[in-house]
Coordinates of C-alpha atoms in Angstrom, one line a residue:
M1 CA -79.6 -80.6 226.3
L2 CA -78.0 -83.8 227.6
K3 CA -78.9 -86.9 225.6
E4 CA -77.8 -90.5 225.4
T5 CA -76.1 -92.3 222.6
K6 CA -75.3 -96.0 222.3
K7 CA -71.6 -96.6 221.6
P8 CA -69.5 -99.7 220.9
I9 CA -67.0 -100.4 223.7
F10 CA -64.1 -100.4 221.3
S11 CA -64.7 -96.8 220.4
L12 CA -64.9 -95.4 223.9
E13 CA -62.4 -92.9 225.2
P14 CA -61.7 -91.9 228.8
G15 CA -63.9 -89.0 229.9
V16 CA -67.3 -90.1 228.7
I17 CA -70.2 -90.4 231.1
L18 CA -72.5 -93.4 231.4
A19 CA -76.2 -92.6 230.7
N20 CA -77.5 -95.8 232.2
D21 CA -76.3 -98.6 234.6
I22 CA -74.2 -101.3 233.1
L23 CA -75.5 -104.8 234.2
S24 CA -73.9 -108.2 233.9
E25 CA -75.9 -111.1 232.6
D26 CA -77.0 -112.1 236.1
G27 CA -78.2 -108.5 236.9
K28 CA -75.1 -107.3 238.9
V29 CA -74.5 -103.6 238.5
L30 CA -71.0 -103.3 237.1
L31 CA -70.9 -99.5 236.8
S32 CA -73.6 -97.0 237.7
Q33 CA -75.4 -94.3 235.7
G34 CA -73.4 -91.0 235.7
Q35 CA -70.0 -92.7 236.1
L36 CA -67.1 -90.9 234.5
L37 CA -65.2 -93.6 232.6
T38 CA -61.5 -94.0 232.9
A39 CA -59.2 -96.3 230.9
E40 CA -59.5 -98.8 233.7
H41 CA -63.3 -98.7 233.6
I42 CA -63.3 -99.4 229.9
S43 CA -60.9 -102.4 230.3
Y44 CA -63.1 -103.6 233.2
L45 CA -66.2 -103.6 230.9
K46 CA -64.3 -105.4 228.2
G47 CA -63.4 -108.1 230.7
W48 CA -67.1 -108.6 231.4
D49 CA -67.7 -109.0 227.6
I50 CA -69.8 -105.8 227.4
H51 CA -70.0 -104.7 223.7
F52 CA -72.2 -101.6 223.8
V53 CA -72.9 -98.9 226.4
D54 CA -75.2 -95.8 226.6
I55 CA -73.2 -92.6 227.2
V56 CA -74.1 -89.0 227.8
S57 CA -73.7 -87.3 224.4
G58 CA -75.1 -83.8 225.0
I59 CA -72.1 -82.1 226.6
G60 CA -71.6 -79.7 223.7
P61 CA -72.7 -76.2 222.6
A62 CA -76.3 -75.6 223.6
S63 CA -76.7 -72.5 221.4
D64 CA -75.0 -70.4 218.8
D65 CA -74.4 -67.4 221.1
H66 CA -78.1 -66.9 221.8
T67 CA -80.5 -67.9 224.5
I68 CA -82.3 -71.2 223.7
L69 CA -83.9 -71.8 227.1
Q70 CA -87.4 -70.3 227.6
G71 CA -89.1 -70.2 230.9
E72 CA -88.9 -72.0 234.2
K73 CA -89.6 -75.5 233.0
E74 CA -86.7 -75.5 230.4
F75 CA -84.4 -73.8 232.9
N76 CA -85.1 -76.4 235.6
Q77 CA -84.6 -79.4 233.2
F78 CA -81.4 -78.0 231.8
Y79 CA -80.2 -77.2 235.3
Q80 CA -80.9 -80.7 236.6
D81 CA -79.1 -82.3 233.6
T82 CA -76.1 -80.1 234.2
L83 CA -76.1 -80.9 237.9
Q84 CA -76.0 -84.6 237.5
T85 CA -73.0 -84.5 235.1
F86 CA -71.2 -81.9 237.2
K87 CA -71.7 -83.9 240.4
Q88 CA -70.1 -87.0 238.9
A89 CA -67.2 -85.1 237.4
F90 CA -66.6 -83.0 240.6
K91 CA -66.5 -86.1 242.8
T92 CA -63.8 -87.7 240.7
I93 CA -61.4 -84.7 240.4
C94 CA -59.0 -86.2 242.9
L95 CA -58.9 -89.6 241.1
S96 CA -58.7 -88.3 237.5
P97 CA -58.1 -84.6 237.6
D98 CA -57.4 -84.1 233.9
I99 CA -60.5 -86.0 232.7
S100 CA -62.8 -84.5 235.3
L101 CA -61.7 -80.9 234.9
T102 CA -62.0 -81.3 231.1
V103 CA -65.7 -82.3 231.5
I104 CA -66.2 -79.4 234.0
K105 CA -64.7 -76.9 231.6
K106 CA -67.0 -78.2 228.8
L107 CA -70.0 -77.8 231.1
S108 CA -68.9 -74.3 232.1
D109 CA -68.5 -73.2 228.5
W110 CA -71.6 -74.9 227.0
H111 CA -74.1 -75.4 229.8
I112 CA -73.8 -72.5 232.3
I113 CA -73.9 -69.7 229.8
P114 CA -77.4 -70.7 228.5
L115 CA -78.6 -70.7 232.2
I116 CA -77.2 -67.2 232.7
D117 CA -79.0 -65.9 229.7
V118 CA -82.5 -67.0 230.9
H119 CA -84.6 -64.1 232.0
G120 CA -85.8 -64.9 235.5
A121 CA -82.7 -67.0 236.4
I122 CA -82.3 -65.5 239.8
E123 CA -85.9 -66.3 240.8
Y124 CA -85.8 -69.8 239.3
L125 CA -82.6 -70.6 241.3
Y126 CA -84.3 -69.5 244.5
K127 CA -87.3 -71.7 243.8
I128 CA -85.5 -74.9 243.0
Q129 CA -82.9 -74.9 245.8
A130 CA -82.8 -77.7 248.4
H131 CA -80.4 -78.6 251.1
C132 CA -79.6 -82.0 249.4
N133 CA -76.5 -82.0 247.1
Y134 CA -75.7 -78.6 248.5
T135 CA -72.0 -78.5 247.5
Y136 CA -72.8 -79.3 243.8
R137 CA -75.8 -77.0 243.6
H138 CA -73.9 -74.2 245.3
S139 CA -71.1 -74.5 242.8
I140 CA -73.4 -74.3 239.8
N141 CA -75.4 -71.5 241.4
V142 CA -72.3 -69.5 242.1
A143 CA -71.1 -70.0 238.5
I144 CA -74.5 -68.8 237.2
V145 CA -74.7 -65.8 239.5
S146 CA -71.1 -64.9 238.8
G147 CA -71.9 -65.0 235.1
I148 CA -74.9 -62.8 235.6
I149 CA -72.6 -60.3 237.4
G150 CA -69.9 -60.6 234.8
K151 CA -72.3 -59.7 232.1
S152 CA -73.6 -56.8 234.2
I153 CA -70.1 -55.3 234.5
G154 CA -69.4 -55.8 230.8
L155 CA -66.9 -58.6 230.7
N156 CA -66.1 -59.8 227.1
K157 CA -66.9 -63.4 226.1
D158 CA -63.5 -65.0 227.0
K159 CA -63.3 -63.3 230.4
L160 CA -66.9 -64.3 231.1
K161 CA -66.1 -67.9 230.4
N162 CA -63.1 -67.8 232.7
L163 CA -65.1 -66.2 235.4
V164 CA -67.9 -68.8 235.2
L165 CA -65.3 -71.6 235.3
A166 CA -63.7 -70.1 238.4
G167 CA -67.2 -69.9 240.0
L168 CA -67.9 -73.5 239.2
L169 CA -64.6 -74.6 240.8
H170 CA -64.4 -72.1 243.6
D171 CA -65.1 -74.7 246.4
V172 CA -63.1 -77.5 244.8
G173 CA -60.7 -77.5 247.8
K174 CA -63.5 -78.8 250.0
L175 CA -63.0 -82.2 248.4
L176 CA -60.0 -82.4 250.6
I177 CA -61.9 -81.6 253.8
T178 CA -63.6 -84.4 255.8
K179 CA -67.4 -84.7 255.5
D180 CA -68.0 -84.5 259.2
I181 CA -66.8 -80.9 259.1
L182 CA -68.4 -80.0 255.8
D183 CA -71.8 -81.5 256.7
K184 CA -71.9 -80.5 260.4
P185 CA -75.4 -79.2 261.1
G186 CA -74.4 -76.9 263.9
K187 CA -71.9 -74.2 264.5
L188 CA -68.2 -75.1 263.8
T189 CA -65.6 -75.0 266.5
D190 CA -62.6 -72.7 266.1
P191 CA -60.3 -75.6 265.1
E192 CA -63.0 -76.8 262.6
M193 CA -63.2 -73.3 261.1
T194 CA -59.4 -73.2 260.8
V195 CA -59.7 -76.4 258.7
I196 CA -62.5 -74.9 256.5
K197 CA -60.5 -71.8 255.9
K198 CA -57.8 -73.9 254.2
H199 CA -60.1 -74.8 251.3
P200 CA -59.2 -71.9 249.0
L201 CA -55.5 -72.8 249.1
L202 CA -56.3 -76.5 248.9
G203 CA -58.3 -75.7 245.8
Y204 CA -55.5 -73.8 244.2
E205 CA -53.1 -76.6 244.8
L206 CA -55.5 -79.1 243.4
L207 CA -55.8 -77.1 240.2
R208 CA -52.2 -75.9 239.9
Q209 CA -51.0 -78.7 237.7
A210 CA -53.9 -78.4 235.2
D211 CA -52.0 -76.6 232.5
F212 CA -55.1 -76.1 230.4
L213 CA -56.7 -73.9 233.1
R214 CA -55.8 -70.2 233.0
E215 CA -53.8 -68.9 236.0
D216 CA -56.5 -66.2 236.7
V217 CA -59.1 -69.0 237.1
K218 CA -56.8 -70.7 239.7
V219 CA -56.1 -67.4 241.5
A220 CA -59.8 -66.6 241.7
V221 CA -60.4 -70.0 243.4
M222 CA -57.7 -69.1 245.9
Q223 CA -58.9 -65.6 246.6
H224 CA -62.7 -65.9 246.6
H225 CA -62.8 -65.4 250.4
E226 CA -60.5 -62.4 250.5
R227 CA -62.2 -59.1 251.3
N228 CA -61.5 -55.5 250.3
D229 CA -60.8 -54.4 253.9
G230 CA -58.3 -57.2 254.5
S231 CA -60.6 -59.2 256.8
G232 CA -60.8 -62.2 254.5
Y233 CA -58.7 -65.4 254.1
P234 CA -56.5 -67.2 253.4
T235 CA -53.9 -64.4 253.3
G236 CA -55.8 -61.2 254.3
L237 CA -55.3 -59.4 251.0
N238 CA -56.8 -55.9 250.6
Q239 CA -58.8 -54.4 247.7
H240 CA -56.1 -53.7 245.2
K241 CA -54.5 -57.2 245.4
I242 CA -57.7 -59.2 244.9
H243 CA -58.4 -60.4 241.3
C244 CA -61.6 -59.1 239.7
Y245 CA -63.0 -62.6 239.3
A246 CA -62.5 -63.3 243.0
K247 CA -64.4 -60.1 243.9
V248 CA -67.3 -61.2 241.7
I249 CA -67.3 -64.7 243.1
A250 CA -67.3 -63.3 246.6
I251 CA -70.6 -61.6 246.0
A252 CA -72.1 -64.6 244.1
D253 CA -70.9 -66.9 246.9
T254 CA -72.4 -64.7 249.6
Y255 CA -75.7 -64.3 247.8
D256 CA -76.2 -68.0 247.1
A257 CA -75.2 -69.1 250.6
M258 CA -77.9 -66.8 252.1
T259 CA -80.6 -67.9 249.6
S260 CA -79.9 -71.6 250.0
Q261 CA -81.9 -74.0 252.2
R262 CA -79.6 -75.6 254.7
V263 CA -80.2 -78.4 257.3
Y264 CA -79.7 -75.9 260.2
R265 CA -81.6 -72.9 258.8
R266 CA -84.2 -71.7 256.3
K267 CA -83.1 -69.9 253.2
L268 CA -83.3 -66.1 253.1
T269 CA -85.2 -64.3 250.3
P270 CA -83.3 -62.6 247.5
F271 CA -84.6 -59.3 248.9
R272 CA -83.1 -59.9 252.3
S273 CA -79.9 -61.3 250.8
A274 CA -79.6 -58.2 248.5
E275 CA -79.9 -56.0 251.5
T276 CA -77.0 -57.8 253.3
I277 CA -74.8 -57.4 250.2
A278 CA -75.7 -53.7 250.0
Q279 CA -74.5 -53.3 253.6
Q280 CA -71.3 -55.2 253.1
M281 CA -70.2 -53.7 249.7
Y282 CA -69.0 -50.4 251.3
R283 CA -66.4 -52.3 253.3
Q284 CA -65.8 -55.9 252.5
L285 CA -67.3 -56.5 249.1
D286 CA -66.5 -54.5 245.9
L287 CA -68.7 -51.4 245.6
E288 CA -68.8 -51.2 241.8
I289 CA -69.5 -54.9 241.3
G290 CA -72.0 -54.9 244.1
L291 CA -74.0 -52.0 242.6
A292 CA -74.1 -53.7 239.2
F293 CA -75.5 -56.9 240.8
L294 CA -78.0 -55.1 243.0
N295 CA -79.2 -53.2 239.9
F296 CA -79.7 -56.5 238.2
I297 CA -81.6 -57.8 241.2
K298 CA -83.9 -54.8 241.2
N299 CA -84.7 -55.2 237.5
N300 CA -85.4 -58.9 237.8
L301 CA -87.4 -59.0 240.9
I302 CA -89.9 -56.4 239.8
N303 CA -93.2 -58.1 239.2
S304 CA -92.3 -61.1 241.4
V305 CA -95.2 -62.4 243.4
V306 CA -94.4 -62.5 247.1
Q307 CA -95.9 -63.9 250.3
L308 CA -96.0 -61.4 253.1
S309 CA -95.7 -62.1 256.8
N310 CA -99.3 -60.9 257.3
G311 CA -100.6 -63.7 255.2
K312 CA -101.3 -61.6 252.1
K313 CA -99.8 -61.9 248.6
G314 CA -98.8 -59.2 246.2
K315 CA -96.6 -58.2 243.3
V316 CA -93.4 -56.2 243.7
V317 CA -93.9 -53.0 241.8
Y318 CA -91.3 -50.5 243.0
F319 CA -87.9 -50.4 244.8
G320 CA -87.0 -47.2 246.6
D321 CA -83.5 -46.0 247.4
I322 CA -83.6 -46.9 251.1
S323 CA -84.0 -50.7 251.3
F324 CA -83.8 -53.7 248.9
E325 CA -85.9 -55.9 251.2
R326 CA -88.7 -53.4 251.7
P327 CA -90.1 -52.6 248.2
T328 CA -93.7 -51.4 247.4
V329 CA -96.1 -54.3 246.8
R330 CA -99.4 -54.2 245.0
L331 CA -101.8 -56.5 246.9
L332 CA -104.3 -58.8 245.2
D333 CA -107.1 -56.3 246.0
G334 CA -105.3 -53.6 244.0
T335 CA -104.1 -51.6 247.0
F336 CA -100.4 -50.6 247.4
L337 CA -98.3 -51.5 250.5
D338 CA -95.0 -49.6 251.0
L339 CA -93.0 -52.0 253.3
N340 CA -90.7 -49.1 254.3
E341 CA -93.7 -47.5 256.0
N342 CA -95.0 -50.8 257.4
K343 CA -92.0 -52.1 259.3
K344 CA -94.0 -55.0 261.0
I345 CA -94.7 -56.6 257.6
E346 CA -92.0 -58.3 255.6
I347 CA -91.5 -60.6 252.5
V348 CA -91.2 -64.2 253.6
D349 CA -91.1 -66.0 250.2
I350 CA -91.4 -65.7 246.4
V351 CA -94.4 -67.7 245.1
D352 CA -95.9 -68.7 241.8
P353 CA -98.4 -66.2 240.4

């Protein structure tokens, strides 16, 4: 978990993160909590005669190759800690790319993997999402879902780490797009959509000079909006020319975008989102990867407690072969409701037991 450690100013190196605000003697905030320190920041603090600072010290291995997080509470706390560090590092990539990307790579290696390994991660992600901090949450969520898919298709440890890092950085190109387009609450115009479609290439260019990042990570960032049928962007590649990591991220990106709360629409349930992926994987998304993810969704949403559109609650007990969004639900009174046979009733939310 992320912790704080008091460090003397003379021992600081660029790349550490402030755990608390740094105040002058008269109470002025010199640097804020979460700031990623550069050499200039350290010199600045020395000029103010600051001798000690509290830094984040927990960016390190969270486990020895085994899951240490148990349950929703630990998942949420670890997620929020990771989010705050990632947010600060992501925001400063353009200013100090080497330092920021080093921090992000550490977070990817040591903090996303434990979140992937938590049983119930898909349901926990759905419950904690909010429209605030969307870009940062979406990046972390795509990394987690990509890792889940990567494990489902049998990637080895090194490939899994590269995939997760690519998922964490997949939208880095959006740092170079104006916020009025990124945060627009309504439908984008055609010229605005043209700008948005540049972000995969912009992301690749931003990462290209980072020699410590593998080329397949950079390629996955560039290709995550390509589609098997050639309908994607930025270059309209077809199935055989798209990197495996990009195919995984495409599914994770699609899933998280649908299950995320946005200013202009409500989030969709994992059941509805899985149904959409099932429809797209025969043409645009990869069939084998899609099937692996949907199988994982089925296994992890069994026993979820859901709110139905008729006001009743129940537990998901069975998925048939026809529809992912219309499973069989056991109601609180013990009766069973097959949503495939009751088309007017649908799942509207996942709720606590």
